[in-house]
Short mmCIF file of C-alpha atoms in Angstrom, two decimals:
data_model
loop_
_atom_site.label_atom_id
_atom_site.label_comp_id
_atom_site.label_asym_id
_atom_site.label_seq_id
_atom_site.Cartn_x
_atom_site.Cartn_y
_atom_site.Cartn_z
CA MET A 7 -103.33 176.98 200.94
CA PRO A 8 -103.30 175.60 204.89
CA ASP A 9 -102.63 171.41 204.34
CA ALA A 10 -104.73 169.02 205.54
CA LEU A 11 -103.83 169.13 209.30
CA THR A 12 -103.78 172.30 209.63
CA THR A 13 -107.60 172.27 207.39
CA TYR A 14 -108.32 169.31 210.30
CA VAL A 15 -107.30 171.05 213.71
CA GLN A 16 -109.12 174.40 211.88
CA GLN A 17 -112.30 172.02 212.08
CA LEU A 18 -112.17 170.44 215.55
CA LEU A 19 -111.15 173.16 217.23
CA ALA A 20 -113.50 175.62 215.58
CA PRO A 21 -116.63 175.77 218.62
CA GLU A 22 -113.71 177.74 220.64
CA TYR A 23 -110.90 178.68 218.82
CA GLU A 24 -110.26 180.55 215.25
CA ILE A 25 -106.86 179.28 213.94
CA HIS A 26 -104.89 181.78 211.35
CA GLN A 27 -101.87 180.17 210.55
CA GLU A 28 -98.58 177.85 211.55
CA LEU A 29 -95.67 179.36 213.08
CA GLY A 30 -93.65 176.33 213.32
CA ARG A 31 -93.12 172.80 213.01
CA GLY A 32 -90.86 170.43 215.23
CA GLY A 33 -90.21 166.94 215.45
CA MET A 34 -93.07 166.52 217.35
CA ALA A 35 -95.85 168.76 217.50
CA VAL A 36 -96.98 171.78 215.56
CA VAL A 37 -97.80 175.75 216.67
CA TYR A 38 -100.65 177.04 215.45
CA GLU A 39 -100.97 180.99 216.46
CA ALA A 40 -104.96 181.58 217.16
CA THR A 41 -107.93 183.36 218.70
CA HIS A 42 -109.97 182.22 221.22
CA ARG A 43 -113.74 183.20 220.67
CA GLN A 44 -115.24 184.20 223.50
CA GLN A 45 -112.58 186.42 225.26
CA ASN A 46 -111.11 187.36 221.91
CA ARG A 47 -107.57 186.38 222.81
CA ARG A 48 -104.65 185.72 220.26
CA VAL A 49 -102.90 183.06 221.90
CA ALA A 50 -101.01 180.06 220.48
CA ILE A 51 -102.07 176.23 220.27
CA LYS A 52 -98.99 173.79 219.99
CA VAL A 53 -100.66 170.34 218.94
CA LEU A 54 -99.31 167.08 218.68
CA PRO A 55 -100.31 165.62 215.15
CA PRO A 56 -102.88 162.20 214.99
CA GLN A 57 -99.99 159.45 213.63
CA ARG A 58 -97.75 161.09 217.21
CA ALA A 59 -100.90 161.02 219.88
CA LEU A 60 -101.85 157.36 218.73
CA HIS A 61 -98.30 156.34 220.13
CA GLN A 62 -99.43 156.37 224.25
CA ALA A 63 -95.51 157.61 225.03
CA LEU A 64 -95.17 160.36 223.19
CA ARG A 65 -99.06 161.15 224.24
CA GLU A 66 -98.11 161.31 228.00
CA ARG A 67 -94.57 163.12 227.43
CA PHE A 68 -96.94 165.74 225.43
CA VAL A 69 -99.04 165.32 228.88
CA ARG A 70 -96.32 166.39 231.19
CA GLU A 71 -95.13 169.41 229.01
CA ALA A 72 -98.56 170.61 229.33
CA ARG A 73 -99.53 170.26 233.36
CA ALA A 74 -95.09 171.00 233.52
CA ALA A 75 -95.41 174.46 232.28
CA ALA A 76 -98.69 175.26 233.70
CA ALA A 77 -97.47 174.82 236.98
CA LEU A 78 -94.85 177.50 236.66
CA ASP A 79 -95.41 180.90 237.39
CA HIS A 80 -92.15 183.17 236.38
CA PRO A 81 -91.47 185.87 234.23
CA GLY A 82 -89.28 184.20 232.62
CA ILE A 83 -91.23 181.20 231.18
CA VAL A 84 -94.26 181.32 229.03
CA PRO A 85 -97.35 180.87 230.80
CA VAL A 86 -99.90 177.79 229.83
CA TYR A 87 -103.37 178.46 229.55
CA SER A 88 -105.20 175.05 229.06
CA ALA A 89 -104.63 171.62 227.97
CA ALA A 90 -106.88 168.75 226.46
CA VAL A 91 -107.26 166.19 224.03
CA THR A 92 -110.06 166.17 221.57
CA GLY A 93 -110.64 163.96 218.45
CA ASP A 94 -107.26 162.18 217.62
CA ILE A 95 -104.87 165.20 218.70
CA ALA A 96 -103.68 166.28 222.18
CA TRP A 97 -103.35 170.73 222.22
CA PHE A 98 -102.55 173.33 224.89
CA VAL A 99 -102.88 176.58 224.88
CA MET A 100 -100.04 178.80 225.70
CA ALA A 101 -99.00 182.53 225.93
CA LEU A 102 -98.50 184.37 222.13
CA VAL A 103 -95.05 186.21 222.84
CA GLN A 104 -94.76 188.71 219.63
CA GLY A 105 -91.10 188.60 219.01
CA GLU A 106 -88.63 186.24 217.35
CA SER A 107 -86.24 183.35 218.72
CA LEU A 108 -82.93 183.85 219.99
CA ALA A 109 -82.39 180.89 217.19
CA ARG A 110 -83.81 182.90 214.85
CA ARG A 111 -81.71 186.64 216.15
CA LEU A 112 -78.02 184.60 216.10
CA THR A 113 -79.40 183.39 212.51
CA ARG A 114 -79.58 186.90 211.87
CA LEU A 115 -76.80 188.44 213.90
CA GLY A 116 -74.33 185.44 213.90
CA GLN A 117 -72.50 186.06 218.21
CA LEU A 118 -74.30 189.05 220.55
CA PRO A 119 -72.68 192.44 222.29
CA THR A 120 -71.21 190.14 225.12
CA ASP A 121 -73.75 192.56 227.55
CA GLU A 122 -76.98 191.55 225.71
CA ALA A 123 -75.78 187.60 225.86
CA ARG A 124 -74.85 188.38 229.67
CA TRP A 125 -78.44 189.32 230.11
CA ILE A 126 -80.22 187.23 228.11
CA LEU A 127 -78.13 184.02 230.06
CA ALA A 128 -78.99 185.56 233.76
CA GLU A 129 -82.71 185.64 232.61
CA ILE A 130 -82.36 182.49 231.09
CA ALA A 131 -80.95 180.84 234.51
CA ASP A 132 -83.35 182.84 236.95
CA ALA A 133 -86.13 180.89 234.71
CA LEU A 134 -84.35 177.83 235.13
CA ASP A 135 -83.78 177.82 238.05
CA TYR A 136 -87.33 178.93 239.65
CA ALA A 137 -88.43 175.03 237.17
CA HIS A 138 -85.90 173.33 239.16
CA ARG A 139 -86.23 174.52 242.65
CA SER A 140 -90.30 173.52 241.23
CA GLY A 141 -88.76 170.16 240.97
CA LEU A 142 -88.30 170.04 236.80
CA VAL A 143 -85.79 169.84 234.43
CA HIS A 144 -86.14 171.38 231.15
CA ARG A 145 -84.16 169.07 229.12
CA ASP A 146 -83.70 171.15 226.19
CA VAL A 147 -83.06 174.18 226.36
CA LYS A 148 -81.37 175.55 223.34
CA PRO A 149 -81.93 178.79 220.99
CA ASP A 150 -85.50 178.03 219.86
CA ASN A 151 -86.74 177.20 222.56
CA ILE A 152 -85.97 181.27 223.89
CA LEU A 153 -88.16 183.40 222.54
CA LEU A 154 -87.07 187.18 222.69
CA ASP A 155 -90.45 189.53 223.14
CA GLU A 156 -90.19 192.44 220.56
CA THR A 157 -91.34 195.46 222.92
CA THR A 158 -89.42 194.43 226.13
CA GLY A 159 -87.06 192.32 224.63
CA GLN A 160 -87.64 190.05 227.68
CA PRO A 161 -86.19 186.63 227.15
CA MET A 162 -88.85 183.35 228.04
CA LEU A 163 -88.60 179.57 228.09
CA THR A 164 -90.64 177.51 226.69
CA ASP A 165 -91.42 173.96 225.30
CA PHE A 166 -90.53 171.78 228.56
CA GLY A 167 -91.95 168.54 226.10
CA ILE A 168 -89.28 166.41 227.73
CA ALA A 169 -88.96 168.01 231.17
CA ARG A 170 -89.42 165.26 233.88
CA ALA A 171 -89.79 165.79 237.69
CA MET A 172 -87.32 165.00 239.11
CA ASP A 173 -88.79 163.31 241.74
CA ASP A 174 -91.09 160.81 239.47
CA ASP A 175 -90.29 157.54 239.17
CA HIS A 176 -91.97 156.81 235.28
CA ARG A 177 -90.15 156.39 232.77
CA ILE A 178 -91.96 157.50 229.32
CA THR A 179 -88.97 156.15 227.44
CA GLN A 180 -86.50 152.82 226.99
CA ASP A 181 -83.45 153.04 229.52
CA GLY A 182 -80.16 154.05 226.89
CA ASP A 183 -83.13 156.60 224.70
CA ALA A 184 -80.87 159.80 224.49
CA ILE A 185 -83.26 162.67 224.54
CA GLY A 186 -82.73 166.24 223.55
CA THR A 187 -81.02 168.42 221.26
CA PRO A 188 -78.07 166.70 220.04
CA THR A 189 -76.58 170.34 219.18
CA TYR A 190 -77.31 170.78 222.94
CA MET A 191 -76.59 168.16 225.26
CA SER A 192 -75.40 167.34 228.24
CA PRO A 193 -73.74 164.40 227.83
CA GLU A 194 -75.18 162.40 230.96
CA GLN A 195 -78.26 162.70 228.29
CA ALA A 196 -75.47 161.95 225.74
CA LEU A 197 -74.55 157.95 227.45
CA GLY A 198 -78.52 158.11 228.07
CA LEU A 199 -78.28 157.79 231.53
CA LEU A 200 -80.85 156.93 233.83
CA HIS A 201 -80.62 160.03 236.23
CA ILE A 202 -80.57 163.26 234.31
CA ASP A 203 -80.52 166.54 237.22
CA ALA A 204 -80.23 169.88 236.74
CA ARG A 205 -76.86 169.98 235.88
CA ALA A 206 -78.34 168.75 232.57
CA ASP A 207 -80.62 172.27 231.87
CA ILE A 208 -76.94 174.50 233.28
CA TYR A 209 -74.26 172.52 230.56
CA SER A 210 -76.79 172.75 228.09
CA LEU A 211 -77.51 176.90 228.84
CA GLY A 212 -74.05 177.02 228.54
CA VAL A 213 -73.81 175.84 225.18
CA VAL A 214 -76.43 178.15 224.58
CA GLY A 215 -73.90 181.18 225.67
CA TYR A 216 -71.04 179.92 224.24
CA GLN A 217 -73.73 180.49 220.78
CA MET A 218 -74.57 183.96 221.48
CA LEU A 219 -70.90 185.01 222.36
CA THR A 220 -68.47 183.49 219.56
CA GLY A 221 -71.47 182.52 217.16
CA ALA A 222 -70.63 179.19 216.36
CA VAL A 223 -71.98 175.94 218.21
CA PRO A 224 -68.53 174.13 220.27
CA PHE A 225 -69.32 171.29 218.37
CA THR A 226 -70.45 169.76 215.19
CA ALA A 227 -70.19 166.46 213.53
CA PRO A 228 -71.47 164.96 210.02
CA ASN A 229 -74.17 162.74 212.24
CA THR A 230 -75.40 162.07 215.21
CA PRO A 231 -73.91 159.59 216.71
CA ALA A 232 -70.58 161.40 216.33
CA LEU A 233 -71.66 165.02 217.57
CA PHE A 234 -72.19 162.44 220.91
CA THR A 235 -69.25 161.31 221.25
CA MET A 236 -68.03 165.10 221.23
CA HIS A 237 -69.99 165.89 223.94
CA VAL A 238 -69.05 163.35 226.35
CA SER A 239 -65.13 163.49 225.36
CA GLN A 240 -64.20 166.37 223.38
CA ARG A 241 -63.42 170.04 225.14
CA ALA A 242 -64.20 172.23 223.10
CA VAL A 243 -62.10 175.27 222.53
CA PRO A 244 -62.58 178.23 224.95
CA VAL A 245 -64.63 181.20 224.71
CA LEU A 246 -61.53 183.82 225.42
CA ASP A 247 -60.10 182.05 221.87
CA ARG A 248 -63.08 182.83 220.10
CA ARG A 249 -63.59 185.93 220.94
CA PRO A 250 -60.92 187.72 223.18
CA ASP A 251 -63.39 190.41 223.82
CA THR A 252 -65.70 188.19 226.12
CA PRO A 253 -65.31 189.59 229.88
CA LEU A 254 -63.43 187.13 231.88
CA GLU A 255 -65.91 185.95 234.34
CA ILE A 256 -68.49 185.08 231.50
CA ALA A 257 -66.09 183.19 229.68
CA GLU A 258 -65.11 181.46 232.89
CA ALA A 259 -68.86 180.59 234.32
CA ILE A 260 -69.83 179.45 230.36
CA GLY A 261 -66.81 177.36 230.58
CA ARG A 262 -67.27 175.63 233.92
CA ALA A 263 -70.85 174.89 233.03
CA MET A 264 -70.00 172.96 229.58
CA GLU A 265 -67.43 170.58 232.11
CA LYS A 266 -68.11 167.18 231.43
CA LYS A 267 -69.05 165.73 234.70
CA PRO A 268 -71.75 166.89 236.46
CA ASN A 269 -69.95 167.17 239.49
CA ASP A 270 -67.41 169.97 237.95
CA ARG A 271 -69.83 172.24 236.66
CA TRP A 272 -72.21 174.56 238.67
CA PRO A 273 -73.48 173.03 241.97
CA SER A 274 -77.08 174.44 240.81
CA MET A 275 -78.28 177.23 238.15
CA SER A 276 -78.92 180.03 240.85
CA ALA A 277 -74.60 179.55 241.45
CA PHE A 278 -74.52 179.77 237.58
CA ARG A 279 -76.63 183.42 237.72
CA THR A 280 -73.94 184.94 240.25
CA ALA A 281 -70.76 183.30 238.71
CA LEU A 282 -72.07 185.66 235.79
CA GLY A 283 -71.53 188.84 237.43
CA ALA A 284 -72.96 192.04 237.51
CA VAL A 285 -75.89 192.57 234.45
CA PRO A 286 -74.67 195.47 233.43
CA ILE A 287 -78.06 198.25 232.75
CA PRO A 288 -79.14 198.93 229.29
CA GLN A 289 -80.36 202.43 228.55
CA ARG A 290 -83.50 203.16 229.19
CA LEU A 291 -85.17 205.42 226.99
CA ALA A 292 -84.53 202.88 224.17
CA VAL A 293 -87.03 200.00 224.47
CA ARG A 294 -89.51 202.15 227.57
CA ILE A 295 -92.69 202.17 225.51
CA THR A 296 -95.20 203.70 228.34
CA ALA A 297 -98.24 204.57 226.40
CA ALA A 298 -98.79 201.04 225.48
CA GLY A 299 -99.36 199.72 229.60
CA PRO A 300 -98.01 197.28 230.73
CA SER A 301 -96.93 193.80 228.81
CA PRO A 302 -97.40 190.64 230.92
CA VAL A 303 -94.19 189.85 230.22
CA SER A 304 -92.64 192.37 230.94
CA GLY A 305 -91.16 194.44 233.84
CA PRO A 306 -87.76 194.65 236.32
CA THR A 307 -85.92 191.46 237.13
CA ARG A 308 -86.74 189.84 240.15
CA SER A 309 -83.51 190.99 242.21
CA ILE A 310 -83.75 194.26 241.04
CA ARG A 311 -87.67 194.11 242.31
CA GLU A 312 -86.14 192.69 246.13
CA ARG A 313 -83.26 194.95 246.00
CA LEU A 314 -86.21 197.94 245.82
CA SER A 315 -88.92 195.96 248.48
CA ARG A 316 -85.72 195.71 251.12
CA PHE A 317 -84.61 199.43 250.34
CA ARG A 318 -88.65 200.49 251.15
CA LEU A 319 -89.03 198.29 253.71
CA ALA A 320 -85.67 199.65 255.45
CA LEU A 321 -86.90 203.53 254.05
CA VAL A 322 -90.16 202.67 256.08
CA GLU A 323 -88.42 201.58 259.93
CA SER A 324 -85.41 203.79 259.46
CA ALA A 325 -88.48 207.21 259.48
CA VAL A 326 -90.21 205.44 261.81
CA LEU A 327 -87.37 204.50 264.56
CA ALA A 328 -86.39 208.55 263.85
CA LEU A 329 -89.94 209.64 264.74
CA LEU A 330 -89.88 207.64 267.94
CA LEU A 331 -86.35 208.94 268.69
CA ALA A 332 -87.62 212.70 267.78
CA ILE A 333 -90.61 211.97 270.65
CA MET A 334 -89.17 210.38 273.13
CA ASN A 335 -86.26 213.19 273.02
CA VAL A 336 -88.05 215.69 273.30
CA ALA A 337 -90.17 214.50 276.27
CA SER A 338 -86.94 213.90 278.29
CA ALA A 339 -85.08 216.87 276.96
CA PRO A 340 -84.80 219.29 280.54
CA LEU A 341 -86.38 222.60 279.54
CA ASP A 342 -84.32 224.57 280.97
CA ARG A 343 -81.80 223.28 278.47
CA PHE A 344 -83.17 222.33 275.54
CA ASP A 345 -82.09 222.52 271.74
CA PHE A 346 -82.73 221.52 268.58
CA TRP A 347 -80.55 218.84 268.99
CA TYR A 348 -82.97 216.40 271.47
CA PHE A 349 -84.41 215.89 268.30
CA VAL A 350 -81.71 213.96 266.70
CA TYR A 351 -79.82 212.36 270.03
CA SER A 352 -80.68 212.48 273.62
CA PRO A 353 -78.05 210.51 276.96
CA ASP A 354 -81.03 208.52 277.57
CA PHE A 355 -81.22 207.10 274.18
CA THR A 356 -77.84 206.26 273.04
CA LEU A 357 -78.57 202.64 272.52
CA LEU A 358 -81.67 203.91 270.33
CA THR A 359 -79.59 206.26 268.85
CA ILE A 360 -76.83 204.15 267.60
CA VAL A 361 -79.22 202.09 266.06
CA GLY A 362 -81.09 204.34 264.09
CA THR A 363 -77.99 205.88 262.87
CA LEU A 364 -76.87 202.50 261.92
CA LEU A 365 -80.22 202.23 260.10
CA VAL A 366 -79.84 205.10 258.40
CA LEU A 367 -76.19 204.30 257.08
CA ASN A 368 -78.06 201.18 255.26
CA VAL A 369 -80.59 203.00 253.86
CA ILE A 370 -78.22 205.03 252.15
CA VAL A 371 -76.07 202.27 250.74
CA GLN A 372 -78.94 200.47 249.16
CA GLY A 373 -80.02 203.30 247.81
CA MET A 374 -76.67 204.23 246.15
CA LYS A 375 -76.34 200.93 245.24
CA LEU A 376 -79.74 201.02 242.76
CA TYR A 377 -79.17 204.54 241.99
CA ALA A 378 -75.40 202.69 240.39
CA ASP A 379 -78.07 200.58 239.09
CA ASP A 380 -80.06 203.08 236.80
CA VAL A 381 -82.91 202.81 239.18
CA ARG A 382 -84.34 206.53 239.97
CA VAL A 383 -84.91 208.39 242.83
CA LYS A 384 -88.56 208.78 241.83
CA GLU A 385 -88.72 205.14 241.70
CA LEU A 386 -86.61 204.90 245.02
CA LEU A 387 -89.43 206.38 246.73
CA PHE A 388 -92.52 205.05 245.28
CA GLY A 389 -91.34 201.82 243.31
CA LEU A 390 -90.91 200.64 239.23
CA THR A 391 -93.10 200.87 236.95
CA ASP A 392 -94.78 197.99 234.37
CA SER A 393 -93.54 199.73 231.53
CA GLY A 394 -89.86 200.16 232.24
CA SER A 395 -87.57 198.51 233.76
CA PRO A 396 -83.86 198.69 234.16
CA SER A 397 -83.64 195.42 233.08
CA LEU A 398 -85.14 195.79 230.03
CA PRO A 399 -82.27 195.70 227.03
CA SER A 400 -81.31 198.45 224.72
CA TRP A 401 -79.42 196.43 221.82
CA PRO A 402 -80.36 196.53 218.25
CA SER A 403 -82.39 194.24 216.95
#
């Protein structure tokens, strides 16, 4: 039996959307599963209820979320399609991710395998790095805001509800207000400081990584002020003390991410991502579902795609140069001394031959590294398909 708010939303949005069920409810908004009638597409609709939409500051924050998220285009960020105000509710439409949140998975499993935790950290760090370079700080990174696609396992960041443009001078809260989720909040957010930058997200993602590996958050307290105090002044028990089998580079990366002073943390999310080390490539066949066709959130990680693109470009360059050298060598070879080796070397073109050899060696090295990362020979030559990727996880869900 739908409650009064759900019934009201159904009536207001009925011309465009059919509301099916409530997916979640937070302190600020309610999320519904719906179908766009004309496009016959399943979506998620986030609604700011009337009692909150009447408050200008909250409405501006909500609209900011939609506009900020809609401008971001990254496989690790849930896409936003549209936003509007109808009647006395504000709402926006985003992609429906079939799966579960990281919070729910942690509730089920406690702690995660170290490889899975590293993979999720790396994917979300990549998404946040993109957001930061686009001028946005999320400011509420937590397991509830990380969704895991049930088909590909792709982690996706959602809810830029309190994100703020780094260069925006307009305040939607009063100085001294703390915005975020206390359990994952950076010390500077807990203190209500005026300037919050990307390093706050680095701290929060470090807390998420800490929880994935140890099965517990670093700080717990009976009330919010006490929790704020712990974030500001108390150091967490090291990850290795709680989980000795954690790879050293991950433990150190998380430890630095959770430093109290922003200047002591990683200088960027990209640096944090690099510090996590090489992400182990999961087994392919456990998650490769080619019959279903490409997924909008599946596919290789950006690093694999970029390396593969560079490899194929170098392969083409070396092949073209080798062909040109062969033609030039044959054309310059004396007819009375011509043999097979003039196809690969001629004294007249020594420098070009050296350059060509270096290009070929570069191609071989790149190919060997990609092959070591479980990219098949067929994919080296023809590219990765959207239905599978070396970056997709194979851990049990």
